[in-house]
Coordinates of C-alpha atoms and ligand atoms in Angstrom, one line a residue:
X822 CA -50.4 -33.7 -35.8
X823 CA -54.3 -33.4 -36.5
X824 CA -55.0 -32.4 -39.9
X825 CA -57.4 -29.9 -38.1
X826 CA -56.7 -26.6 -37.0
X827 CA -57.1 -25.6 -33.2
X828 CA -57.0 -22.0 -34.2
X829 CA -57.6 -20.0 -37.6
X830 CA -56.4 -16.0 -39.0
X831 CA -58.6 -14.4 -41.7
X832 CA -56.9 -11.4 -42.8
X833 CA -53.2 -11.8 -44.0
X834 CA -52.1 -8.5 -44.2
X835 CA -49.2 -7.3 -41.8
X836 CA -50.9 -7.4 -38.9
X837 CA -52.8 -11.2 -39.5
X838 CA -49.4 -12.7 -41.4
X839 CA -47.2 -11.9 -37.9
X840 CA -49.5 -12.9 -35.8
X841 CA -50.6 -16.3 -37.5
X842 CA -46.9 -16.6 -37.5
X843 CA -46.8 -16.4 -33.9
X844 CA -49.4 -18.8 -32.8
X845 CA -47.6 -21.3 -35.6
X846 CA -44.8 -20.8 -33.4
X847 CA -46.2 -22.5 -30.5
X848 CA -46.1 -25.7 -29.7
X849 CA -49.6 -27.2 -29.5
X850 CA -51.2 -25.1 -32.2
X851 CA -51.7 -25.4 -35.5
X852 CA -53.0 -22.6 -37.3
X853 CA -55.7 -22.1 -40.3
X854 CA -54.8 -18.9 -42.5
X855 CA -57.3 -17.1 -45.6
X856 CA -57.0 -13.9 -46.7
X857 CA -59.6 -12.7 -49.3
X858 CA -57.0 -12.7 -51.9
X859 CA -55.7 -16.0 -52.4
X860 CA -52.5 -15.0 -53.6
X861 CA -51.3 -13.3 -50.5
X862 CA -52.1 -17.0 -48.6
X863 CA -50.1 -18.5 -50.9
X864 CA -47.3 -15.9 -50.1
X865 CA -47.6 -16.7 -46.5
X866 CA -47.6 -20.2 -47.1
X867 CA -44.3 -20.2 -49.1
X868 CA -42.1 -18.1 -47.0
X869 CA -42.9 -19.6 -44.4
X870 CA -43.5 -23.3 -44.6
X871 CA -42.0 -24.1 -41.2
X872 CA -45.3 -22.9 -39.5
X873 CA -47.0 -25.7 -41.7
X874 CA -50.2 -23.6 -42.1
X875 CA -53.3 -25.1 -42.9
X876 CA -53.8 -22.8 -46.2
X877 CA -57.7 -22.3 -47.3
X878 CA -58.4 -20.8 -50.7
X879 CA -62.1 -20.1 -50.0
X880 CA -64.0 -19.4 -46.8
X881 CA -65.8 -22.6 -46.7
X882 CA -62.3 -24.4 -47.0
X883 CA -61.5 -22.1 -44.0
X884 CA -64.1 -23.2 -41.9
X885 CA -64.0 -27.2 -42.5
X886 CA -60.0 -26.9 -41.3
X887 CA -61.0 -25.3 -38.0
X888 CA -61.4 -28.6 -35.1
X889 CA -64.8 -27.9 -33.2
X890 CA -65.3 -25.7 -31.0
X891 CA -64.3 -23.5 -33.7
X892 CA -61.7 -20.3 -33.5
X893 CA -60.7 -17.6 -35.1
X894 CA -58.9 -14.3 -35.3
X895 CA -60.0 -11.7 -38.0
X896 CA -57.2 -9.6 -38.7
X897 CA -58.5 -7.2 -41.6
X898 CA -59.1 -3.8 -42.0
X899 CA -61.6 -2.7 -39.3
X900 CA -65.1 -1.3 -40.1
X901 CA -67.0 -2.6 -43.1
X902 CA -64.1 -5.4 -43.9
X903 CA -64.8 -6.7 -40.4
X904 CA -68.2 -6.8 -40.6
X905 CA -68.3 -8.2 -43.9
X906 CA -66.1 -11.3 -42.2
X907 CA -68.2 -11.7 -39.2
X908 CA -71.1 -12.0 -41.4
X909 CA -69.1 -15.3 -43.6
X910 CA -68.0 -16.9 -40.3
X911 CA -71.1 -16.4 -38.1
X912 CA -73.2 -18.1 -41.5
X913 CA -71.1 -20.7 -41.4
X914 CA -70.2 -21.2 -38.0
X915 CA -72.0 -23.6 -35.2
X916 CA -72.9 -22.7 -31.4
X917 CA -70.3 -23.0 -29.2
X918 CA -67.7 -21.8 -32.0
X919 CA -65.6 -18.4 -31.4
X920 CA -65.2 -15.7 -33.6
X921 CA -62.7 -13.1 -32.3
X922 CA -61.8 -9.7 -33.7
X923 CA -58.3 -8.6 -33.4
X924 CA -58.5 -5.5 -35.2
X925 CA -58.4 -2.1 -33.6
X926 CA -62.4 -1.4 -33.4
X927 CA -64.9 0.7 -31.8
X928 CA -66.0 -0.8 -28.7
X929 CA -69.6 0.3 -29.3
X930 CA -68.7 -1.6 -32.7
X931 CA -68.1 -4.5 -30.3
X932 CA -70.6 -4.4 -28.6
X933 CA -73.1 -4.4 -31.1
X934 CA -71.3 -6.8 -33.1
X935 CA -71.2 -9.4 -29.7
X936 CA -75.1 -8.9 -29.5
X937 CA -75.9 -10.0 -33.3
X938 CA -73.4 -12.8 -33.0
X939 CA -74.1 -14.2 -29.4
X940 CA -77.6 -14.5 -30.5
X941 CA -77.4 -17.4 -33.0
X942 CA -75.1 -19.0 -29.8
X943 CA -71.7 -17.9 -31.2
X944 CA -69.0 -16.5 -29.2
X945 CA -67.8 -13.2 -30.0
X946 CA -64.5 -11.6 -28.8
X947 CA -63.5 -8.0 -28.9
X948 CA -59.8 -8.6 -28.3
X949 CA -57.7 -5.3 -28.1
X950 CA -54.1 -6.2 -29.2
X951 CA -51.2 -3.8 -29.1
X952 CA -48.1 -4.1 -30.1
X953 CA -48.3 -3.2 -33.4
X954 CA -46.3 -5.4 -36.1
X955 CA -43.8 -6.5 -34.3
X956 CA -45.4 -7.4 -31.2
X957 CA -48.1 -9.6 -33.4
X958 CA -45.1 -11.4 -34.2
X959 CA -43.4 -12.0 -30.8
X960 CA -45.9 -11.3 -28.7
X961 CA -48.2 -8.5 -27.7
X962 CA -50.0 -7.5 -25.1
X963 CA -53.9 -8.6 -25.2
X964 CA -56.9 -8.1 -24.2
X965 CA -60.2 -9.9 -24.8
X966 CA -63.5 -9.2 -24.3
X967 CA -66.4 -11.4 -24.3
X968 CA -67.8 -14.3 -22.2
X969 CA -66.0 -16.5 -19.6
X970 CA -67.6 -19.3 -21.5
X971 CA -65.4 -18.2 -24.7
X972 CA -62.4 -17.2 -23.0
X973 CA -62.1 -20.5 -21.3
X974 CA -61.2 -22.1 -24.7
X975 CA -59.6 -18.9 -26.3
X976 CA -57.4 -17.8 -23.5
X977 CA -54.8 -20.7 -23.1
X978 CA -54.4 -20.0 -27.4
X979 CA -53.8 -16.3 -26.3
X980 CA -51.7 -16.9 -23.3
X981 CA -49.1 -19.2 -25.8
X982 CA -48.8 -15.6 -28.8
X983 CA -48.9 -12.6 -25.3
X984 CA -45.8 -11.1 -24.8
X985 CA -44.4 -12.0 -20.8
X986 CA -43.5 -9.5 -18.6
X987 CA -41.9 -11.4 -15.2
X988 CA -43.1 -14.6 -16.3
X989 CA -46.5 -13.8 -16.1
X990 CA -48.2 -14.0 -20.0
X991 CA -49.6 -10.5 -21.2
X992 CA -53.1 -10.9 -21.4
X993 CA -56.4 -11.5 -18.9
X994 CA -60.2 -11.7 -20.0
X995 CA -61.0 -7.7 -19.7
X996 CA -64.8 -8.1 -19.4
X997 CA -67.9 -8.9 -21.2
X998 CA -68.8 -7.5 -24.9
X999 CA -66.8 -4.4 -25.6
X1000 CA -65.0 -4.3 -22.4
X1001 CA -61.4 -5.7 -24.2
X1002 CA -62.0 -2.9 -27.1
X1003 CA -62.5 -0.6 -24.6
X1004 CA -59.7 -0.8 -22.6
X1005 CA -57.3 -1.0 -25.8
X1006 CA -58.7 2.3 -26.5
X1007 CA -57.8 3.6 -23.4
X1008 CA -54.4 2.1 -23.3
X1009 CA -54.0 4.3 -26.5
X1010 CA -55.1 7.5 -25.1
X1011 CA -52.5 7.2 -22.2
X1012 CA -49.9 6.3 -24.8
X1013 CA -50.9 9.8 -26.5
X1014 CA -50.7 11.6 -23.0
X1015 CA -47.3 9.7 -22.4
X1016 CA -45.5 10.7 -25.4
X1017 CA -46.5 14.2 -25.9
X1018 CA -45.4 14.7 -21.8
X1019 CA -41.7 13.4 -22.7
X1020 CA -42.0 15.6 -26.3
X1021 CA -42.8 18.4 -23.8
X1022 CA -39.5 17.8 -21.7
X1023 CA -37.1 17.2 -24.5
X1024 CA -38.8 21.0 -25.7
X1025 CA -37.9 22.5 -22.4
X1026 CA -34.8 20.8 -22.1
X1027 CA -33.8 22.2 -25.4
X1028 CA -35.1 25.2 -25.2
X1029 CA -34.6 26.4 -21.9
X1030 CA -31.8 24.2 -20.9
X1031 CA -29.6 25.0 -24.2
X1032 CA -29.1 21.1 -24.5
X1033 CA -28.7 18.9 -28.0
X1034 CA -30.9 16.7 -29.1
X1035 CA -27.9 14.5 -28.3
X1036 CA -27.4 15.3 -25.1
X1037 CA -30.7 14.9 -24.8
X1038 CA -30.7 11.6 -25.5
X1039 CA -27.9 10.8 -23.1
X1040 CA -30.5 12.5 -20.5
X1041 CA -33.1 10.4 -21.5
X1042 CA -31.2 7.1 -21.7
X1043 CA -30.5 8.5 -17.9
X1044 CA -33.6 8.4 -17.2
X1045 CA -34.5 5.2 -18.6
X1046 CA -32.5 3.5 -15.6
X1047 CA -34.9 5.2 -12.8
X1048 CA -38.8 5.3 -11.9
X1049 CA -39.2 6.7 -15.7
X1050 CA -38.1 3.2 -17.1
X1051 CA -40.1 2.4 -20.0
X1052 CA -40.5 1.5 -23.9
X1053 CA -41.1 5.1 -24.7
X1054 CA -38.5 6.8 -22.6
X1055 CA -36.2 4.0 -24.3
X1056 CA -37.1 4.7 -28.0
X1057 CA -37.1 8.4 -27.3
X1058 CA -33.7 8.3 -27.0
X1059 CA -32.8 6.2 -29.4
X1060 CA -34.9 8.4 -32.3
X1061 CA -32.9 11.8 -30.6
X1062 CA -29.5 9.9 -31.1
X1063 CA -30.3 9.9 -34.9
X1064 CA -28.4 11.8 -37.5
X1065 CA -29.6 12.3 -40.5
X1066 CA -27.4 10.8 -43.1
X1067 CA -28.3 13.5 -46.0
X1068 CA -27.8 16.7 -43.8
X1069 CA -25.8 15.5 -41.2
X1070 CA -28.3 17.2 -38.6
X1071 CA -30.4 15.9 -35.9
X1072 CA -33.3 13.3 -36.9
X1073 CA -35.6 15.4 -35.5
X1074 CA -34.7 19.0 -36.9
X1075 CA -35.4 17.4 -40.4
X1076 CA -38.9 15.7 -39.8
X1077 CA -42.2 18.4 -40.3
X1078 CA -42.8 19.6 -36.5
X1079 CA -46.8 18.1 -37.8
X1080 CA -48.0 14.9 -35.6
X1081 CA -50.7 12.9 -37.4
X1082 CA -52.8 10.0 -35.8
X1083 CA -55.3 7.3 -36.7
X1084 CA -58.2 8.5 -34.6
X1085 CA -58.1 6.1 -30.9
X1086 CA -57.0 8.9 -28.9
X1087 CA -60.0 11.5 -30.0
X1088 CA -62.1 8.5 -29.4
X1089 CA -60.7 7.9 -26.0
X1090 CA -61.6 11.7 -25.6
X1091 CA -65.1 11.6 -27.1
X1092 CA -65.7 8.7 -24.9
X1093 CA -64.1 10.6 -21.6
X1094 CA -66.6 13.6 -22.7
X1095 CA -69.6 11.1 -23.2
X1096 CA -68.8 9.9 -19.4
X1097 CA -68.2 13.2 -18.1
X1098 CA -64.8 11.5 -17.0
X1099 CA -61.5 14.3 -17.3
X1100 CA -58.8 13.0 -19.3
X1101 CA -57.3 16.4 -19.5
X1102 CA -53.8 14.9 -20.2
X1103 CA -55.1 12.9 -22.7
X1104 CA -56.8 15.8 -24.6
X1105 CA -54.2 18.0 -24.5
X1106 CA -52.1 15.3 -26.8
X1107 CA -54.1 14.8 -28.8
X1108 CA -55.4 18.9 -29.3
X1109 CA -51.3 19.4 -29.6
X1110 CA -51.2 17.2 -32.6
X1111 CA -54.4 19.0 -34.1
X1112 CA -52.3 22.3 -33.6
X1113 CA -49.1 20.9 -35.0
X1114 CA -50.8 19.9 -37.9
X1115 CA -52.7 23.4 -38.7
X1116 CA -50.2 23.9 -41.5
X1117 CA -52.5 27.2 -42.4
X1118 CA -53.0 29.0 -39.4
X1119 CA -49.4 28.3 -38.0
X1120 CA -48.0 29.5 -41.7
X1121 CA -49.9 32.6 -42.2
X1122 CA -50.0 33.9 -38.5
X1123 CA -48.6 37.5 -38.0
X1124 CA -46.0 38.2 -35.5
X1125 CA -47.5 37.6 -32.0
X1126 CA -47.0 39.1 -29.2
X1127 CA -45.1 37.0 -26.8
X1128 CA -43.9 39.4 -23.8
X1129 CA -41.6 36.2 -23.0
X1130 CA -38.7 36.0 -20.6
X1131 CA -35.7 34.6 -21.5
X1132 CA -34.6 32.4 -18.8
X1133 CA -31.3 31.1 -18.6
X1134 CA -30.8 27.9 -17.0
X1135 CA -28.0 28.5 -14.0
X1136 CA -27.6 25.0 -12.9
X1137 CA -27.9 22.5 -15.3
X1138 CA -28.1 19.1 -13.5
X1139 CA -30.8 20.7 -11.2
X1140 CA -33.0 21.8 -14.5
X1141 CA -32.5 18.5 -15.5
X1142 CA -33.7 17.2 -12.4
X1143 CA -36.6 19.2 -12.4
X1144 CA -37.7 18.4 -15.4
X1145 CA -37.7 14.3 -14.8
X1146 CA -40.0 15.2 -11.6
X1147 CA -42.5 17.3 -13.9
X1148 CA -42.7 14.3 -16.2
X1149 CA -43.0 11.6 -13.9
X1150 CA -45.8 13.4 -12.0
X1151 CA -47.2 14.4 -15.0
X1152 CA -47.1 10.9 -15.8
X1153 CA -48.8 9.5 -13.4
X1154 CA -51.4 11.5 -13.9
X1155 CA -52.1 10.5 -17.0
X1156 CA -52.0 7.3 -15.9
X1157 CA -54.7 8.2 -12.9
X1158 CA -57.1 9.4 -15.4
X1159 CA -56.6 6.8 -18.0
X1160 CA -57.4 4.1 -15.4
X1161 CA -60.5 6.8 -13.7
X1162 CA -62.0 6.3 -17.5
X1163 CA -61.6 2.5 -17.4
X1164 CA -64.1 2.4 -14.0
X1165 CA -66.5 4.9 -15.7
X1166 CA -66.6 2.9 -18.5
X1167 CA -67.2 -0.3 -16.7
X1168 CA -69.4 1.3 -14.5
X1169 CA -71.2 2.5 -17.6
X1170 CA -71.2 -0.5 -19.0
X1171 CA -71.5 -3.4 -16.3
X1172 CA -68.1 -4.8 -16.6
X1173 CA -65.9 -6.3 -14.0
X1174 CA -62.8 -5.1 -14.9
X1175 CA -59.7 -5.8 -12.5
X1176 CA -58.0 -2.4 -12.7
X1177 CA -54.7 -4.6 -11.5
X1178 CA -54.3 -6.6 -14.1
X1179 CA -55.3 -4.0 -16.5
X1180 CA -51.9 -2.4 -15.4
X1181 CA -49.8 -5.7 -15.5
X1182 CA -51.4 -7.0 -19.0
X1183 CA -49.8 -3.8 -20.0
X1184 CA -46.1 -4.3 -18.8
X1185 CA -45.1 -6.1 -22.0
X1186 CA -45.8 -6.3 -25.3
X1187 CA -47.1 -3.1 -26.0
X1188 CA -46.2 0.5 -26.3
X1189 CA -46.6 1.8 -22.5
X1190 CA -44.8 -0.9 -21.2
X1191 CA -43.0 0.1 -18.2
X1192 CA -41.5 -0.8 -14.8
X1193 CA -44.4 1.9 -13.2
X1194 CA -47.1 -0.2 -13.9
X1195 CA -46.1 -3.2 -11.3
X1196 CA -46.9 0.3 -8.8
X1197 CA -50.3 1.0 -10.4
X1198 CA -51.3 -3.2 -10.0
X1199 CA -49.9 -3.1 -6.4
X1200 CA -52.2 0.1 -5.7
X1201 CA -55.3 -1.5 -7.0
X1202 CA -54.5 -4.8 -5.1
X1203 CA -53.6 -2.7 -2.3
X1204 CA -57.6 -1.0 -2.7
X1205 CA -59.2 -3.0 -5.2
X1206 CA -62.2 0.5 -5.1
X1207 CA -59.4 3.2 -4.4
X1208 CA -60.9 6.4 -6.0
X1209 CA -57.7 7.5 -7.5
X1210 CA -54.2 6.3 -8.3
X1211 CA -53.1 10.0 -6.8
X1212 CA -54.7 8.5 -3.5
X1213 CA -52.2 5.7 -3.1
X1214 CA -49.6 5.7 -1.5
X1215 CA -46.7 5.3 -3.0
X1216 CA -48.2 8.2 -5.8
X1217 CA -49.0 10.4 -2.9
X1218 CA -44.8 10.1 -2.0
X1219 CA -43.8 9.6 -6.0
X1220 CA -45.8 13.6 -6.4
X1221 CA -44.7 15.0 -2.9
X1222 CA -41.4 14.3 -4.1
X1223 CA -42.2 16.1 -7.5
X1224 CA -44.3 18.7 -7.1
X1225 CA -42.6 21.9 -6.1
X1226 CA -40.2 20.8 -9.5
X1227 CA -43.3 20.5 -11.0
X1228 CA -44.7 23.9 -10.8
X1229 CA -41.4 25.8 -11.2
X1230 CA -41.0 23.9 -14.5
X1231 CA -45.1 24.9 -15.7
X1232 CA -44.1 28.5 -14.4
X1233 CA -40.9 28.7 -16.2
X1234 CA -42.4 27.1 -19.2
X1235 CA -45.2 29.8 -19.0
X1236 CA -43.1 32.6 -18.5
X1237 CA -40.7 31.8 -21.3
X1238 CA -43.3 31.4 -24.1
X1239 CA -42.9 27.9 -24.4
X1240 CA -45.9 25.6 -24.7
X1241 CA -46.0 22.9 -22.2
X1242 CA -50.0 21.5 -22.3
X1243 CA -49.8 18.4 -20.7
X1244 CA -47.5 19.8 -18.2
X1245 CA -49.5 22.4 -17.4
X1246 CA -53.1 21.0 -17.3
X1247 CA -51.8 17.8 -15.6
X1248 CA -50.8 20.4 -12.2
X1249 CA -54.2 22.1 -13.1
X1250 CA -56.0 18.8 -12.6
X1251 CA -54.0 18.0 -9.6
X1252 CA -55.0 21.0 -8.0
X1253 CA -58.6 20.8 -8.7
X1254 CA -58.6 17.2 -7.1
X1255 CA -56.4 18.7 -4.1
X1256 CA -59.2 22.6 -3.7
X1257 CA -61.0 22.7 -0.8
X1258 CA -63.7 24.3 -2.9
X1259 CA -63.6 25.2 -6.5
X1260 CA -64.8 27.7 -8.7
X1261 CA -67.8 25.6 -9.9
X1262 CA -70.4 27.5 -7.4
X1263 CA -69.9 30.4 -9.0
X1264 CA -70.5 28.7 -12.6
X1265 CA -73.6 27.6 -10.5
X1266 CA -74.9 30.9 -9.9
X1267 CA -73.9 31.7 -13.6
X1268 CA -76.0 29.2 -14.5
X1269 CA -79.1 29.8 -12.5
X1270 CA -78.9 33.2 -13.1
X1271 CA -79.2 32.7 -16.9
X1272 CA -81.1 29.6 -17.4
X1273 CA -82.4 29.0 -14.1
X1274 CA -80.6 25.2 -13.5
X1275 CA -81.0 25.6 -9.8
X1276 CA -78.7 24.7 -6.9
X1277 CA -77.8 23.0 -4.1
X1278 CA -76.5 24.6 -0.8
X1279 CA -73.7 23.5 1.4
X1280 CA -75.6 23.4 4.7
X1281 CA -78.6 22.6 3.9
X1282 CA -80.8 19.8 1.6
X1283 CA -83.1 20.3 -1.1
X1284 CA -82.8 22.1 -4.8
X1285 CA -82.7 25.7 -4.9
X1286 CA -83.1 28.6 -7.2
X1287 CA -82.8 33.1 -7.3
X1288 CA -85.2 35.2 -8.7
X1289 CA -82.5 36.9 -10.4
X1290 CA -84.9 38.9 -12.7
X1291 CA -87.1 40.0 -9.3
X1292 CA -86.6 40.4 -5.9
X1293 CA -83.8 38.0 -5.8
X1294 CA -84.9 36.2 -2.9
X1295 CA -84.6 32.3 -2.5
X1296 CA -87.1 29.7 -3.6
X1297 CA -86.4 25.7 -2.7
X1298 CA -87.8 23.9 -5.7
X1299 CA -87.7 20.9 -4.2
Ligands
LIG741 P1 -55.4 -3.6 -43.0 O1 -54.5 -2.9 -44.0 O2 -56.0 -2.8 -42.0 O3 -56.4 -4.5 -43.8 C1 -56.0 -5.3 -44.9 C2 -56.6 -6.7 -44.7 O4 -58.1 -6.6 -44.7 C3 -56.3 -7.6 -46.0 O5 -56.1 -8.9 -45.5 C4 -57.6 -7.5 -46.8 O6 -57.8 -8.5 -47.6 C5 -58.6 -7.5 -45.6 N1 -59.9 -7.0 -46.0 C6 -60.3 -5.7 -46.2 N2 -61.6 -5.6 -46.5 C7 -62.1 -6.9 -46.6 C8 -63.3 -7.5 -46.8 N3 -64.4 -6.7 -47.1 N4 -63.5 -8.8 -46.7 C9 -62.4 -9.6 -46.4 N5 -61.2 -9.1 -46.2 C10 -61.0 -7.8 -46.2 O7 -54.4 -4.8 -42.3 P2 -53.4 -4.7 -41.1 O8 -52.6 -3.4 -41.1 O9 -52.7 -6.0 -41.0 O10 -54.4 -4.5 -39.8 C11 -55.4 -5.5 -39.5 C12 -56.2 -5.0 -38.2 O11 -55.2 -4.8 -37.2 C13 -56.9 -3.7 -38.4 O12 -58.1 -3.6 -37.7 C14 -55.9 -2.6 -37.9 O13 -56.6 -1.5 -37.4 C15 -55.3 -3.4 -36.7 N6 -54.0 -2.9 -36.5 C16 -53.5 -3.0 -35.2 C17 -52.3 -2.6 -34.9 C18 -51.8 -2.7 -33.6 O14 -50.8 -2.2 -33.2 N7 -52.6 -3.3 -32.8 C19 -51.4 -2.1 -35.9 C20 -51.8 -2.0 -37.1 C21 -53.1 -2.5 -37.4 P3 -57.3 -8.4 -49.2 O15 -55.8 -8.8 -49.1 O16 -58.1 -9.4 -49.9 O17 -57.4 -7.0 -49.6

């Protein structure tokens, strides 16, 4: 074996130790590991000696035990510890070599950080991974940005680590620059949408139907074996089947009703707004956490008026029923707008992203995996420019089959007091896309009337604005 590395990790933490552990794994690599401290190298090192890691104590070290071109993955805390590792590698590094950043960054980050490497000939890759811990270790799902040129040497490395979902490996080149960030930053906003949409059933279900959280979990492990089949619907279950062993009650009536996050779903959001793009699902998970966690305002609020109905559930099974309909339409909207913001964001950007594989990158390895996304690839390969996932289809059946369920559960949820956001503004957004004509010409004339923004008319061309404050008759202003 060469006594040169064909791939290197900076940053040993838990994220960089699996995954250096991972490509070790593989036949045909052989991995370089630093870590700013030395010691926790030497940690590394020692438990594991079967990955025979090439161990550097200094950067330099680092890059002279790299085989040309060289690679590697930085794995350290993102913002000013991934900049501050670029800038050691890119000085040292030659043109032609590849610096890649694993970390969970910005994908304006990305893209500036591409720009300031690529121009002293360097290669630099934005690689989304997800996954978390345990997928770094036995394989995530991936997804690179960057040049062709880079990935050419970089992808066989990442196709050996990528988790496989029906034999295929879970990762693809994304796009140029930030284009893999980007779509990792997506992929986090669905995951948002997706889990506050199956909180909201297991709410309902408990509330309305009168069912335990271990029932419950029987429903969902149910559920699991249908179109709903996935990761989330899986560990759901498995965290409402858990007792806890101090009180003896359910897991989840002991744990602070407060959700926190680390920040990729508001900037999915931000981006969404920036794009003018409606991630409404997506928003509403991540403005439900923000209200779970107003420990204030939810602890000091008076007695509200609720003028709720009680609504006893008369058949059971059928509730049930109705409720995996509401969620899997739900669902795939989420999944629609997720996948709307990825085009506006290549469109925005000038990347050729393959909507497809987006879906099928995303099947293993990572926290959305799910049987549903082989539909979402065939609809894009179907209609490589269809306009919508809610146009396919298959998800034009998959709703017509849910969507009567789907409005009795957001009207029941309404009328019982019981807050269903993603539920709700998931049907709202379906029926926008479905109006004839929406409200929006009145805003229109709001808007004209106030600050004079103009118009345009349905049957005929041209730009038009009302002398509100005069004689109210029409001007064309161009
Ligand atoms: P982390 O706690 O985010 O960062 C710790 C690592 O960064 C240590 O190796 C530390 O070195 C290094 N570091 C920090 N500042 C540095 C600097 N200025 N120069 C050199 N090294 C520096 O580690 P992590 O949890 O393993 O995460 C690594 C990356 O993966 C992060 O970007 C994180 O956001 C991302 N991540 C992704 C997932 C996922 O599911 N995809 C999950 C978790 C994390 P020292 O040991 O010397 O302090």
């Amino acid at each position: 074996m060469s006594e040169q590395a064909n791939i290197g990790v900076v940053g040993l933490a838990v994220m960089g130790s699996n995954l250096a552990r991972n490509l070790a794994s593989r036949e045909g690599n052989r991995v370089a590991v630093y870590n700013r401290s030395f010691d926790k190298t030497q940690l590394l090192v020692s438990e594991h000696p079967e990955a025979n890691f090439l161990a550097a104590e200094t950067i330099d070290d680092f890059v002279a035990s790299l085989a040309t071109p060289r690679t590697a993955i930085i794995m350290v805390q993102a913002g000013a510890g991934t900049d501050a590792v670029i800038a050691q590698l890119a000085e040292r590094f030659e043109p032609g070599d590849i610096i890649v950043d694993g970390g969970n960054a910005l994908y304006t980050d990305t893209i500036r950080r591409e720009k300031e490497v690529s121009a002293k000939g360097i290669h630099f890759v934005g690689a989304g991974i997800s996954g978390g811990e345990e997928g770094a270790l036995k394989g995530p799902s991936i997804m690179p940005g960057g040049t062709k040129e880079a990935y050419a040497t970089l992808g066989p490395i990442l196709e050996t680590i990528a988790a496989v979902a029906e034999g295929e490996p879970c990762v693809t080149h994304i796009g140029s620059d930030g284009a893999g960030h980007f779509v990792k930053m997506i992929h986090n906003g669905i995951e948002y949408a997706d889990m506050q949409l199956i909180a909201e059933a297991y709410d309902l279900l408990r509330q309305s139907g009168g069912f335990s959280p271990a029932e419950i979990a029987d429903i969902f492990a149910e559920w699991n074996k249908g179109e709903l089949e996935s990761y989330l619907i899986e560990i759901t279950a498995e965290v409402l089947k858990q007792t806890d062993a101090k009180t003896g009650k359910p897991f989840v009536d002991v744990v602070l009703d407060a959700a926190g996050s680390k920040g990729t779903g508001v900037w999915t959001v931000q981006t969404a707004l920036n794009l003018g793009t409606p991630v409404s699902g997506i928003a509403e998970a991540v403005f439900a956490r923000s209200l779970s966690s107003q420990a204030e305002q939810r602890a000091g609020k008076p007695e509200l008026p609720a003028s709720a109905q009680s609504w006893s559930v008369e058949d059971k099974p059928a509730f049930v029923e109705a409720v995996r309909r509401a969620l899997y339409a739900s669902k795939i909207v989420a999944y629609a707008q997720g996948f709307d913001a990825i085009r506006a964001g290549a469109k925005e950007f000038n990347w050729e992203i393959n909507l497809g594989e987006v879906a099928k990158i995303w099947r293993g390895g990572c926290i959305i995996r799910a049987q549903f996304l082989n539909r979402i690839t065939d609809a894009y390969r179907k209609n490589e420019s269809l306009l919508s996932l809610l146009f396919d289809e298959y998800f034009i059946s998959a709703i017509e089959a849910s969507v009567a369920s789907w409005r009795e559960v957001v009207a029941m949820a309404a009328l019982s007091g019981i807050p269903a956001p993603a539920f709700s503004s998931s049907l709202s957004y379906y029926d926008g896309l479905r109006a004839e004509r929406l409200p929006a010409a009145l805003v229109q004339g709001q808007r004209d009337f106030f600050g004079a923004h103009t118009y345009k008319r349905v049957d005929m061309e041209g730009t038009f604005h009302t002398l509100w404050s005069g004689d109210r008759t029409e001007v064309q202003t161009d």
